[in-house]
């Protein structure tokens, strides 16, 4: 178990919602990726969410899949991702979370993977294709190495399931903003996020961070208004890779919107 | 969920949390209806009156005398729609209707599963979206036309290898966003629980019929049974009825593509190692980090880097032997059946036939060698003729 929850501390210290940008490690290549992450840190990131590129990412949309492909085509491997994480950790002390597909962990070996995370200064790991049903395969090992296991809740989660997810989780809960086609009205979006957040709040004191489909400063603001402790933004930033100037500008807009 | 659908250490439900509610719903519906008398009656009457079951077994006279044993085909090629896929699709469409879903989606490689789903959509009045890689759209043009004429929307997938695995990724993505009203008709015994057990359940009629037909006609069981394995649903559908007949040898035939020693093949069981892909833990083709490799086969329906978890268990237990057949050998078998016996087999099934020819030499004259002909080859004529002309075979 992580002795002190770095996300909770960051949330308390800031006193406002956290801005959590997401990019894929190694996108578009190892060197540029480090520059991009530094840009995020310099432009107001309160925590980082970083993806390990995977060949078959069905839980991600087309923008992130394209980022995965760019990274893999540049020759990035799992060892490179850990090298990058160590370099990133040298430059910042904000929480670092990983988003990864389970097969990459399985093939490295679960224990070795979490040990490597610990050595690289990672705070949390969210496995995109590991639901609560399989959580026991990793949670005890993650906690042994001091890595917070993060799980997802959404409008589809029953109260009972939210309770069970909360008990299994540490670090923060990943609240999926909404499901379904894009272009939903902001008032509808706010209602959906608020409902999930309010239900989750009954069962946990962990920060509730909203992600998945937050594509603009306006939507980020909506998540904050709905009570999010953190806002995770991926595709909107990744669309601008490798243009660090543009990424800095997007981060500035998001940072201001989140507060 | 009531279970995680595990076959030994294989199987499971390795999907995004967002898919768990709908998969739980599918599992509930499956458990509720699989033994329900009214459901079974409707399923069975659709299979016989709409799809044309039972399919016959055919003894191949010339092959039998030349190969030195009784060569018998189980004729899933004669099923309405052109392949065994119809069995599974009718079963799942009946579940979808009972679950109150308003739309069907499906992935497809060879297009047979897409055609069957489009056909079911027309039959039951449900709109259908088919996800298909652009590479497959090109080589299975005729099936694309069939899906469209049934009224289905065919969505072309440009990502990745532009074939089956990428169309599964895209279908899962769409389902995640639209699970309230949409039913995903999964095409094979792979994927997350409950699909491996659900699809096998609807396909096991192949082997049940074949077993009975052999006993009736020959008064004995086959010596050996061959079936091709992509995801593996026609093979499981055939094998399940014979698993307890310890003397019956079962052989699953994977695509060796350009050769199993090259990197252009799709032999997940013969050359892969266990990993988590598309929701289940099973053998798959991957690199040392766990990135999934692209498969290769002349047959679009076998062009898949994974395989159903039940096959992984059957491989480890030794109950089924898995072999691989190259593109070239499969094409020889394709032409042989066409020219000698007057049956055009699907390129998928041609792999099973080629392996059977190898095996035949070790059988006696009275032994039955049963081959599941999973589908007909009409859909493959374009690429088949191109290949045969290029290689000077016709």
XYZ file of C-alpha atoms in Angstrom:
653
model
C 0.000 0.000 0.000
C 1.239 3.450 -0.876
C 1.881 4.997 2.510
C 0.667 8.418 1.515
C -1.607 8.966 -1.429
C 0.232 11.365 -3.718
C -2.947 12.224 -5.621
C -4.795 13.125 -2.443
C -1.848 15.253 -1.338
C -1.671 17.027 -4.682
C -5.408 17.693 -4.554
C -5.189 19.105 -1.020
C -2.151 21.189 -1.797
C -3.721 22.752 -4.898
C -7.114 23.206 -3.286
C -8.685 22.937 -6.729
C -9.167 20.274 -9.400
C -6.026 18.719 -10.830
C -5.082 19.049 -14.486
C -3.880 15.622 -15.653
C -2.696 15.450 -19.269
C -2.332 12.059 -20.958
C 0.158 11.170 -23.681
C 1.635 7.923 -24.994
C 5.235 7.124 -24.063
C 7.485 7.063 -27.104
C 5.075 9.017 -29.305
C 6.324 9.907 -31.863
C 9.746 8.629 -30.689
C 11.790 8.350 -27.525
C 13.485 11.771 -27.605
C 10.491 13.818 -28.722
C 8.318 12.029 -26.192
C 10.510 13.261 -23.337
C 10.311 16.819 -24.691
C 6.524 16.553 -24.927
C 6.182 15.333 -21.351
C 8.466 18.162 -20.160
C 6.188 20.585 -22.016
C 3.189 19.204 -20.116
C 5.009 19.634 -16.795
C 6.133 23.182 -17.635
C 2.605 24.135 -18.649
C 0.699 23.321 -15.543
C 0.266 19.549 -15.284
C -0.575 18.628 -11.674
C -0.144 14.910 -12.402
C 0.761 12.869 -15.479
C -1.085 9.980 -17.056
C 1.186 8.090 -19.447
C 0.288 5.263 -21.802
C 2.429 2.312 -22.805
C 1.883 1.861 -26.554
C 0.044 -1.340 -27.464
C -0.631 -2.909 -30.852
C -4.331 -3.620 -30.181
C -5.935 -0.965 -27.952
C -9.729 -1.454 -28.169
C -10.371 0.676 -25.065
C -8.907 3.732 -26.786
C -10.173 5.899 -29.598
C -8.538 6.443 -32.991
C -6.308 9.363 -31.907
C -4.648 7.352 -29.137
C -4.424 4.261 -31.327
C -2.576 6.330 -33.929
C -0.207 7.546 -31.187
C 0.410 3.924 -30.142
C 1.243 3.031 -33.737
C 3.649 5.976 -34.140
C 5.462 4.954 -30.970
C 5.699 1.289 -31.942
C 6.824 2.114 -35.470
C 9.633 4.221 -34.005
C 10.820 1.027 -32.301
C 9.773 1.747 -28.706
C 9.756 -1.304 -26.437
C 8.727 -1.813 -22.804
C 12.303 -1.269 -21.561
C 12.391 2.083 -23.398
C 9.162 3.123 -21.668
C 10.756 2.476 -18.273
C 13.888 4.417 -19.324
C 11.655 7.332 -20.265
C 9.785 7.122 -16.968
C 13.061 7.328 -15.051
C 14.092 10.385 -17.068
C 10.706 11.997 -16.453
C 10.881 11.291 -12.734
C 14.243 13.132 -12.568
C 12.507 16.323 -13.707
C 9.351 16.337 -11.563
C 7.793 15.146 -8.315
C 4.118 15.276 -9.439
C 2.179 11.970 -9.417
C 2.808 9.724 -12.421
C 0.128 7.229 -13.438
C 0.331 4.591 -16.161
C -2.344 3.386 -18.534
C -1.449 0.014 -20.018
C -2.924 -3.135 -21.558
C -2.638 -6.334 -19.563
C -0.661 -8.425 -22.036
C 2.365 -6.142 -21.704
C 2.339 -6.772 -17.938
C 1.771 -10.512 -18.334
C 4.674 -10.945 -20.727
C 7.065 -8.964 -18.508
C 5.851 -10.845 -15.445
C 3.469 -9.164 -13.014
C 5.942 -8.924 -10.138
C 8.782 -7.646 -12.311
C 6.492 -5.083 -13.911
C 5.395 -3.552 -10.619
C 8.916 -3.615 -9.260
C 10.091 -1.731 -12.367
C 7.260 0.766 -11.817
C 8.395 1.280 -8.257
C 12.030 1.732 -9.322
C 10.959 4.261 -11.973
C 8.970 6.368 -9.500
C 5.528 5.525 -10.853
C 2.623 6.191 -8.460
C -0.349 4.404 -10.028
C -1.264 1.900 -12.742
C -4.592 1.584 -14.570
C -4.902 -1.547 -16.727
C -7.308 -0.774 -19.574
C -8.468 -4.372 -20.018
C -8.488 -5.622 -16.443
C -11.915 -5.278 -14.807
C -12.719 -5.845 -11.152
C -13.349 -9.562 -11.840
C -9.631 -10.102 -12.483
C -8.281 -7.463 -10.093
C -6.869 -9.979 -7.626
C -4.335 -11.082 -10.234
C -2.440 -7.814 -9.761
C -3.685 -5.778 -6.796
C -1.781 -7.585 -4.011
C 1.431 -7.423 -6.054
C 0.913 -3.754 -6.950
C 0.382 -2.867 -3.298
C 3.427 -4.881 -2.246
C 5.524 -2.618 -4.484
C 3.781 0.561 -3.310
C 1.955 1.157 -6.597
C -1.658 2.365 -6.391
C -4.066 0.239 -8.451
C -6.553 2.436 -10.304
C -9.894 1.226 -11.648
C -12.682 2.720 -13.731
C -16.266 3.606 -12.892
C -18.913 5.030 -15.194
C -22.595 5.882 -15.495
C -23.129 2.146 -16.122
C -21.634 1.092 -12.769
C -24.150 0.062 -10.129
C -23.739 1.477 -6.619
C -22.632 -1.936 -5.426
C -19.988 -2.133 -8.112
C -18.733 1.380 -7.349
C -18.382 0.314 -3.712
C -16.384 -2.769 -4.700
C -14.199 -0.826 -7.130
C -13.525 1.799 -4.453
C -12.448 -0.847 -1.957
C -10.022 -2.357 -4.465
C -8.563 0.992 -5.584
C -5.931 3.347 -4.342
C -4.557 6.613 -5.723
C -7.712 7.818 -7.424
C -10.832 6.550 -9.200
C -11.034 7.043 -12.938
C -14.524 8.344 -13.708
C -15.481 7.891 -17.345
C -17.196 11.093 -18.397
C -19.855 9.653 -20.675
C -20.492 6.844 -23.124
C -21.997 7.090 -26.518
C -21.594 9.298 -29.485
C -19.663 12.518 -29.236
C -21.366 15.896 -29.469
C -23.550 15.545 -26.388
C -24.739 18.878 -24.953
C -22.633 20.241 -22.111
C -25.595 20.368 -19.735
C -26.265 16.667 -20.392
C -22.584 15.882 -19.907
C -22.507 17.735 -16.586
C -25.539 15.820 -15.330
C -24.053 12.470 -16.237
C -20.683 13.188 -14.655
C -22.268 14.666 -11.537
C -24.467 11.621 -11.043
C -21.508 9.212 -11.172
C -19.360 11.447 -8.958
C -22.117 11.887 -6.363
C -22.712 8.154 -6.189
C -18.970 7.414 -5.896
C -18.496 10.024 -3.182
C -20.701 7.956 -0.867
C -18.141 5.142 -0.908
C -14.717 6.727 -1.116
C -12.496 9.615 -0.124
C -10.126 8.961 -3.016
C -9.888 11.747 -5.595
C -12.392 11.270 -8.438
C -10.721 12.096 -11.724
C -12.794 12.455 -14.864
C -11.499 11.395 -18.242
C -12.500 9.815 -21.568
C -13.908 12.251 -24.090
C -12.883 15.532 -22.434
C -11.902 17.319 -25.617
C -12.084 21.037 -24.896
C -11.584 23.657 -22.218
C -15.393 23.972 -21.985
C -15.817 20.251 -21.326
C -13.004 20.356 -18.768
C -14.862 23.157 -16.996
C -18.031 21.066 -17.043
C -16.179 18.213 -15.317
C -14.911 20.624 -12.650
C -18.417 22.000 -12.097
C -19.700 18.435 -11.744
C -17.284 17.952 -8.855
C -14.229 16.295 -10.424
C -11.066 16.287 -8.308
C -9.042 15.964 -11.460
C -9.557 16.195 -15.201
C -7.686 13.842 -17.544
C -7.248 15.059 -21.120
C -5.680 12.808 -23.760
C -6.814 12.966 -27.371
C -7.022 16.788 -27.493
C -3.335 17.025 -26.588
C -2.161 13.989 -28.583
C -3.715 15.435 -31.744
C -1.001 18.126 -31.634
C 1.975 15.739 -31.287
C 4.817 16.484 -31.985
C 4.167 20.269 -31.984
C 5.311 21.277 -28.477
C 4.322 24.925 -28.992
C 0.765 23.955 -29.796
C 0.718 21.455 -26.915
C 1.861 24.215 -24.537
C -0.961 26.427 -25.775
C -3.619 23.692 -25.335
C -2.307 22.958 -21.830
C -2.541 26.635 -20.942
C -6.178 26.758 -22.072
C -7.037 23.605 -20.136
C -5.150 24.712 -17.042
C -7.052 28.007 -16.969
C -10.377 26.245 -17.531
C -9.736 23.759 -14.726
C -8.602 26.466 -12.287
C -20.792 -12.341 -13.621
C -21.606 -15.882 -12.674
C -18.267 -17.203 -13.891
C -15.264 -16.070 -15.881
C -15.588 -18.809 -18.462
C -12.241 -20.326 -17.760
C -10.814 -23.333 -19.575
C -8.065 -24.309 -17.174
C -5.866 -21.240 -17.054
C -7.266 -19.920 -20.351
C -10.279 -17.730 -21.117
C -11.497 -15.034 -18.742
C -12.952 -11.614 -19.307
C -10.062 -9.214 -19.936
C -11.996 -6.207 -21.127
C -12.529 -2.604 -20.176
C -14.696 -2.106 -17.104
C -17.116 -0.355 -19.478
C -17.956 -3.633 -21.225
C -18.577 -5.615 -18.055
C -22.234 -4.558 -17.629
C -23.241 -5.624 -21.142
C -21.212 -8.846 -21.017
C -22.927 -9.621 -17.722
C -26.254 -9.015 -19.463
C -25.276 -11.388 -22.298
C -24.173 -14.033 -19.799
C -27.461 -13.716 -17.907
C -29.492 -14.061 -21.095
C -27.436 -17.043 -22.241
C -27.799 -18.865 -18.911
C -31.506 -18.087 -18.821
C -32.332 -19.238 -22.340
C -29.863 -21.940 -23.334
C -31.959 -24.648 -21.734
C -35.300 -22.878 -22.120
C -37.722 -25.110 -24.049
C -39.289 -22.322 -26.086
C -35.883 -20.882 -27.014
C -34.533 -24.281 -28.002
C -37.603 -24.970 -30.107
C -37.344 -21.682 -31.969
C -33.586 -22.114 -32.496
C -33.982 -25.627 -33.745
C -36.846 -24.860 -36.119
C -34.939 -21.890 -37.596
C -31.902 -24.102 -38.102
C -33.918 -26.711 -39.933
C -36.465 -24.606 -41.816
C -34.474 -21.424 -42.518
C -30.868 -22.601 -42.543
C -31.316 -26.113 -43.911
C -30.073 -28.388 -41.097
C -29.238 -31.115 -40.774
C -26.348 -30.883 -43.178
C -25.377 -34.194 -44.807
C -22.152 -36.138 -44.595
C -20.672 -37.038 -47.962
C -18.315 -39.953 -48.628
C -15.785 -38.951 -51.273
C -15.415 -41.960 -53.582
C -12.298 -40.949 -55.525
C -10.440 -39.557 -52.504
C -11.301 -42.697 -50.545
C -9.898 -45.070 -53.121
C -6.797 -42.951 -53.744
C -6.021 -42.074 -50.127
C -6.736 -45.539 -48.763
C -9.426 -44.805 -46.155
C -13.043 -43.630 -46.054
C -12.891 -39.866 -46.538
C -16.107 -38.255 -45.331
C -17.049 -34.555 -45.339
C -19.394 -32.870 -42.876
C -21.097 -30.442 -45.232
C -21.418 -27.097 -43.430
C -20.829 -25.570 -46.863
C -24.402 -26.511 -47.672
C -25.821 -24.462 -44.813
C -27.781 -21.344 -45.798
C -25.349 -18.451 -45.925
C -22.560 -20.713 -47.103
C -20.856 -21.689 -43.863
C -21.233 -22.892 -40.273
C -21.404 -19.250 -39.132
C -25.188 -19.288 -39.566
C -25.620 -21.654 -36.571
C -24.029 -19.215 -34.170
C -25.606 -16.084 -35.603
C -29.159 -17.396 -35.366
C -28.575 -18.398 -31.755
C -27.124 -15.016 -30.811
C -29.765 -13.037 -32.725
C -32.469 -14.858 -30.748
C -30.673 -13.861 -27.542
C -30.333 -10.248 -28.710
C -34.071 -10.040 -29.382
C -34.882 -11.443 -25.946
C -32.493 -8.907 -24.393
C -34.387 -6.111 -26.143
C -31.401 -4.941 -28.191
C -32.199 -2.828 -31.235
C -29.113 -3.264 -33.382
C -26.626 -6.014 -34.289
C -22.936 -5.465 -34.900
C -20.280 -7.963 -35.944
C -16.666 -8.213 -36.990
C -15.784 -10.265 -40.006
C -12.672 -11.574 -41.712
C -13.663 -13.807 -44.603
C -17.033 -12.132 -44.621
C -18.952 -15.322 -43.829
C -19.783 -14.179 -40.327
C -20.691 -10.751 -41.689
C -22.973 -12.320 -44.288
C -24.630 -14.527 -41.680
C -25.197 -11.554 -39.357
C -26.531 -9.387 -42.202
C -28.855 -12.236 -43.138
C -30.104 -12.545 -39.562
C -30.628 -8.783 -39.421
C -32.832 -8.992 -42.491
C -34.684 -12.002 -41.110
C -35.371 -10.456 -37.715
C -35.747 -6.833 -38.836
C -32.725 -5.493 -36.963
C -30.269 -2.959 -38.422
C -26.739 -4.362 -38.796
C -23.278 -2.809 -38.824
C -20.368 -4.978 -39.998
C -16.774 -4.029 -39.171
C -14.330 -5.297 -41.771
C -10.684 -4.564 -42.565
C -9.982 -2.922 -45.919
C -7.625 -5.784 -46.856
C -10.462 -8.257 -46.311
C -12.994 -6.072 -48.131
C -10.743 -6.300 -51.155
C -10.216 -10.069 -51.118
C -13.793 -10.961 -50.133
C -15.560 -8.559 -52.443
C -18.451 -10.892 -53.188
C -19.324 -11.282 -49.513
C -19.245 -7.507 -49.053
C -21.843 -7.248 -51.819
C -23.946 -9.901 -50.104
C -23.879 -8.025 -46.787
C -24.927 -4.838 -48.531
C -27.778 -6.481 -50.410
C -29.100 -7.774 -47.069
C -29.171 -4.142 -45.976
C -26.166 -4.137 -43.639
C -23.801 -1.212 -43.323
C -20.197 -2.307 -43.935
C -17.698 -0.160 -42.048
C -14.188 -0.411 -43.444
C -11.274 -0.462 -41.015
C -8.008 1.132 -42.082
C -6.127 0.610 -38.837
C -3.352 -1.865 -38.120
C -3.199 -4.933 -40.353
C -6.566 -3.968 -41.897
C -7.880 -7.468 -41.215
C -9.794 -9.451 -38.604
C -8.000 -8.391 -35.414
C -8.462 -4.735 -36.230
C -12.128 -5.150 -37.049
C -12.572 -6.792 -33.609
C -10.840 -3.808 -31.959
C -13.180 -1.431 -33.756
C -16.320 -3.456 -33.012
C -15.369 -3.572 -29.302
C -14.840 0.181 -29.365
C -18.240 0.802 -30.939
C -19.913 -1.584 -28.512
C -18.303 0.161 -25.521
C -19.960 3.397 -26.590
C -23.310 1.890 -27.611
C -23.875 -1.137 -25.403
C -27.289 -0.065 -24.170
C -29.010 -0.761 -27.474
C -26.482 -2.827 -29.366
C -25.740 -6.552 -29.351
C -22.297 -7.657 -30.545
C -22.673 -10.946 -32.425
C -19.202 -12.343 -31.825
C -18.157 -14.626 -34.677
C -15.955 -17.198 -33.055
C -15.117 -18.956 -29.796
C -12.509 -16.336 -28.879
C -13.101 -12.988 -27.163
C -14.221 -12.286 -23.609
C -16.466 -14.528 -21.531
C -19.233 -15.473 -22.244
C -18.535 -15.588 -26.002
C -16.211 -18.626 -26.093
C -18.730 -20.857 -24.330
C -21.787 -19.251 -25.921
C -20.541 -19.602 -29.507
C -19.356 -23.165 -28.866
C -22.801 -23.982 -27.509
C -24.489 -22.851 -30.726
C -21.901 -24.621 -32.905
C -21.756 -27.976 -31.163
C -24.602 -29.214 -33.327
C -22.036 -29.824 -36.105
C -20.329 -32.615 -34.189
C -23.523 -33.915 -32.608
C -25.019 -34.475 -36.047
C -21.822 -35.868 -37.553
C -21.397 -38.351 -34.703
C -24.929 -39.622 -35.114
C -24.643 -39.726 -38.914
C -21.422 -41.775 -38.782
C -22.911 -44.245 -36.307
C -26.026 -44.584 -38.429
C -24.276 -44.996 -41.763
C -21.093 -46.842 -40.768
C -22.035 -48.184 -37.384
C -18.803 -46.758 -35.981
C -17.092 -43.536 -35.083
C -14.440 -41.809 -37.203
C -10.816 -42.808 -36.699
C -9.683 -39.200 -37.114
C -11.425 -35.836 -37.479
C -9.873 -32.746 -39.079
C -11.177 -29.186 -38.892
C -9.548 -25.848 -39.634
C -8.810 -23.402 -36.814
C -8.787 -19.625 -37.135
C -10.623 -18.484 -34.020
C -11.742 -22.090 -33.963
C -15.541 -22.252 -33.874
C -16.182 -24.891 -36.544
C -13.463 -27.054 -34.997
C -14.871 -26.761 -31.461
C -18.367 -27.266 -32.867
C -17.148 -30.519 -34.385
C -14.793 -31.725 -31.631
C -17.024 -31.212 -28.594
C -19.254 -34.189 -29.396
C -16.201 -36.471 -29.638
C -14.096 -35.313 -26.678
C -15.155 -38.291 -24.573
C -14.616 -40.791 -27.407
C -11.022 -41.371 -26.418
C -10.184 -43.438 -29.510
C -11.218 -40.712 -31.935
C -8.197 -38.648 -32.945
C -8.897 -34.925 -33.251
C -6.759 -32.664 -35.411
C -7.026 -28.875 -35.581
C -5.469 -27.297 -38.654
C -3.973 -23.811 -38.501
C -2.762 -21.637 -41.382
C 1.001 -21.886 -41.940
C 0.760 -19.108 -44.551
C 4.087 -18.841 -46.361
C 5.637 -21.311 -43.925
C 5.614 -21.793 -40.207
C 9.315 -20.934 -39.980
C 8.697 -17.548 -41.655
C 6.936 -14.684 -39.870
C 4.029 -14.846 -42.325
C 1.596 -17.321 -40.852
C -1.355 -17.476 -38.482
C -0.509 -20.545 -36.417
C -1.255 -19.241 -32.914
C -1.332 -22.674 -31.270
C 1.635 -24.163 -33.111
C 3.913 -21.134 -32.854
C 2.428 -18.613 -30.411
C 2.454 -18.343 -26.632
C -0.264 -17.541 -24.111
C -1.305 -13.917 -23.719
C -4.314 -11.643 -23.239
C -5.887 -10.551 -26.524
C -9.431 -9.371 -27.275
C -10.700 -10.286 -23.846
C -9.339 -13.757 -23.287
C -6.129 -15.411 -22.192
C -5.104 -17.845 -24.883
C -2.307 -18.664 -27.289
C -1.504 -15.777 -29.625
C 1.218 -14.535 -31.938
C 3.234 -11.883 -30.157
C 6.709 -10.468 -29.647
C 8.740 -10.695 -26.442
C 7.075 -7.562 -24.987
C 3.561 -8.843 -25.713
C 2.809 -6.705 -28.770
C 0.497 -8.715 -31.034
C 1.979 -9.775 -34.374
C 0.032 -9.602 -37.585
C -1.104 -12.950 -38.887
C -0.878 -14.018 -42.495
C -2.932 -16.486 -44.477
C -4.291 -16.687 -47.998
C -7.564 -17.428 -46.251
C -9.100 -14.316 -44.703
C -11.067 -16.414 -42.216
C -7.899 -17.873 -40.699
C -5.929 -14.627 -40.765
C -6.031 -14.051 -37.010
C -3.170 -13.950 -34.457
C -5.275 -15.385 -31.617
C -7.383 -18.479 -31.028
C -10.237 -19.544 -28.762
C -9.238 -20.428 -25.178
C -10.878 -23.864 -25.350
C -8.364 -24.836 -28.043
C -5.500 -23.668 -25.838
C -6.676 -26.003 -23.109
C -7.176 -28.873 -25.578
C -3.663 -28.327 -26.910
C -2.067 -28.399 -23.453
C -4.062 -31.462 -22.414
C -3.031 -33.230 -25.608
C -6.617 -34.205 -26.465
C -6.400 -32.379 -29.788
C -3.331 -32.304 -31.994
C -2.708 -29.041 -33.831
C -0.867 -28.886 -37.134
C -0.376 -26.157 -39.734
C -0.847 -26.156 -43.507
C 0.722 -23.651 -45.915
C -1.107 -21.452 -48.423
C 0.326 -23.579 -51.257
C -0.823 -26.903 -49.798
C -4.264 -25.510 -49.002
C -4.627 -24.289 -52.591
C -3.678 -27.739 -53.910
C -6.410 -29.276 -51.747
C -8.857 -26.580 -52.901
C -8.275 -27.487 -56.546
C -8.293 -31.213 -55.842
C -11.738 -31.233 -54.223
C -13.104 -28.946 -56.908
C -11.823 -30.988 -59.831
C -12.185 -34.519 -58.424
C -15.326 -34.351 -56.348
C -17.256 -31.388 -57.730
C -17.269 -29.370 -54.502
C -15.715 -25.906 -54.160
C -14.443 -25.647 -50.579
C -13.748 -22.415 -48.723
C -10.023 -21.646 -48.499
C -10.368 -22.068 -44.731
C -11.719 -25.621 -45.045
C -9.109 -26.426 -47.713
C -6.515 -26.322 -44.929
C -8.334 -29.104 -43.080
C -8.591 -31.118 -46.271
C -4.882 -30.808 -46.976
C -3.986 -32.010 -43.473
C -6.425 -34.904 -43.904
C -4.603 -36.016 -47.045
C -1.361 -36.248 -45.065
C -3.009 -38.160 -42.260
C -4.831 -40.565 -44.602
C -1.632 -42.491 -45.418
C -1.488 -43.857 -41.868
C -5.129 -45.044 -41.836
C -6.602 -48.384 -42.907
C -9.110 -48.858 -45.688
C -12.094 -49.188 -43.369
C -11.141 -46.246 -41.124
C -13.279 -43.145 -41.390
C -11.478 -39.832 -41.853
C -14.001 -37.069 -41.192
C -13.268 -33.553 -42.419
C -15.464 -30.613 -41.491
C -16.045 -28.595 -44.624
C -16.807 -25.386 -42.742
C -17.881 -23.370 -45.775
C -18.184 -23.139 -49.522
C -15.581 -21.446 -51.676
C -17.726 -19.277 -53.931
C -16.609 -16.228 -51.951
C -12.954 -17.082 -52.641
C -13.072 -17.431 -56.414
C -11.398 -14.079 -57.114
C -8.228 -14.636 -55.064
C -8.256 -18.386 -55.787
C -8.240 -17.980 -59.571
C -5.601 -15.264 -59.301
C -3.384 -17.575 -57.227
C -3.941 -20.636 -59.410
C -3.187 -18.703 -62.598
C -0.074 -17.108 -61.109
C 1.192 -20.526 -60.113
C 0.338 -22.092 -63.471
C -2.105 -24.549 -61.922
C -5.036 -23.726 -64.173
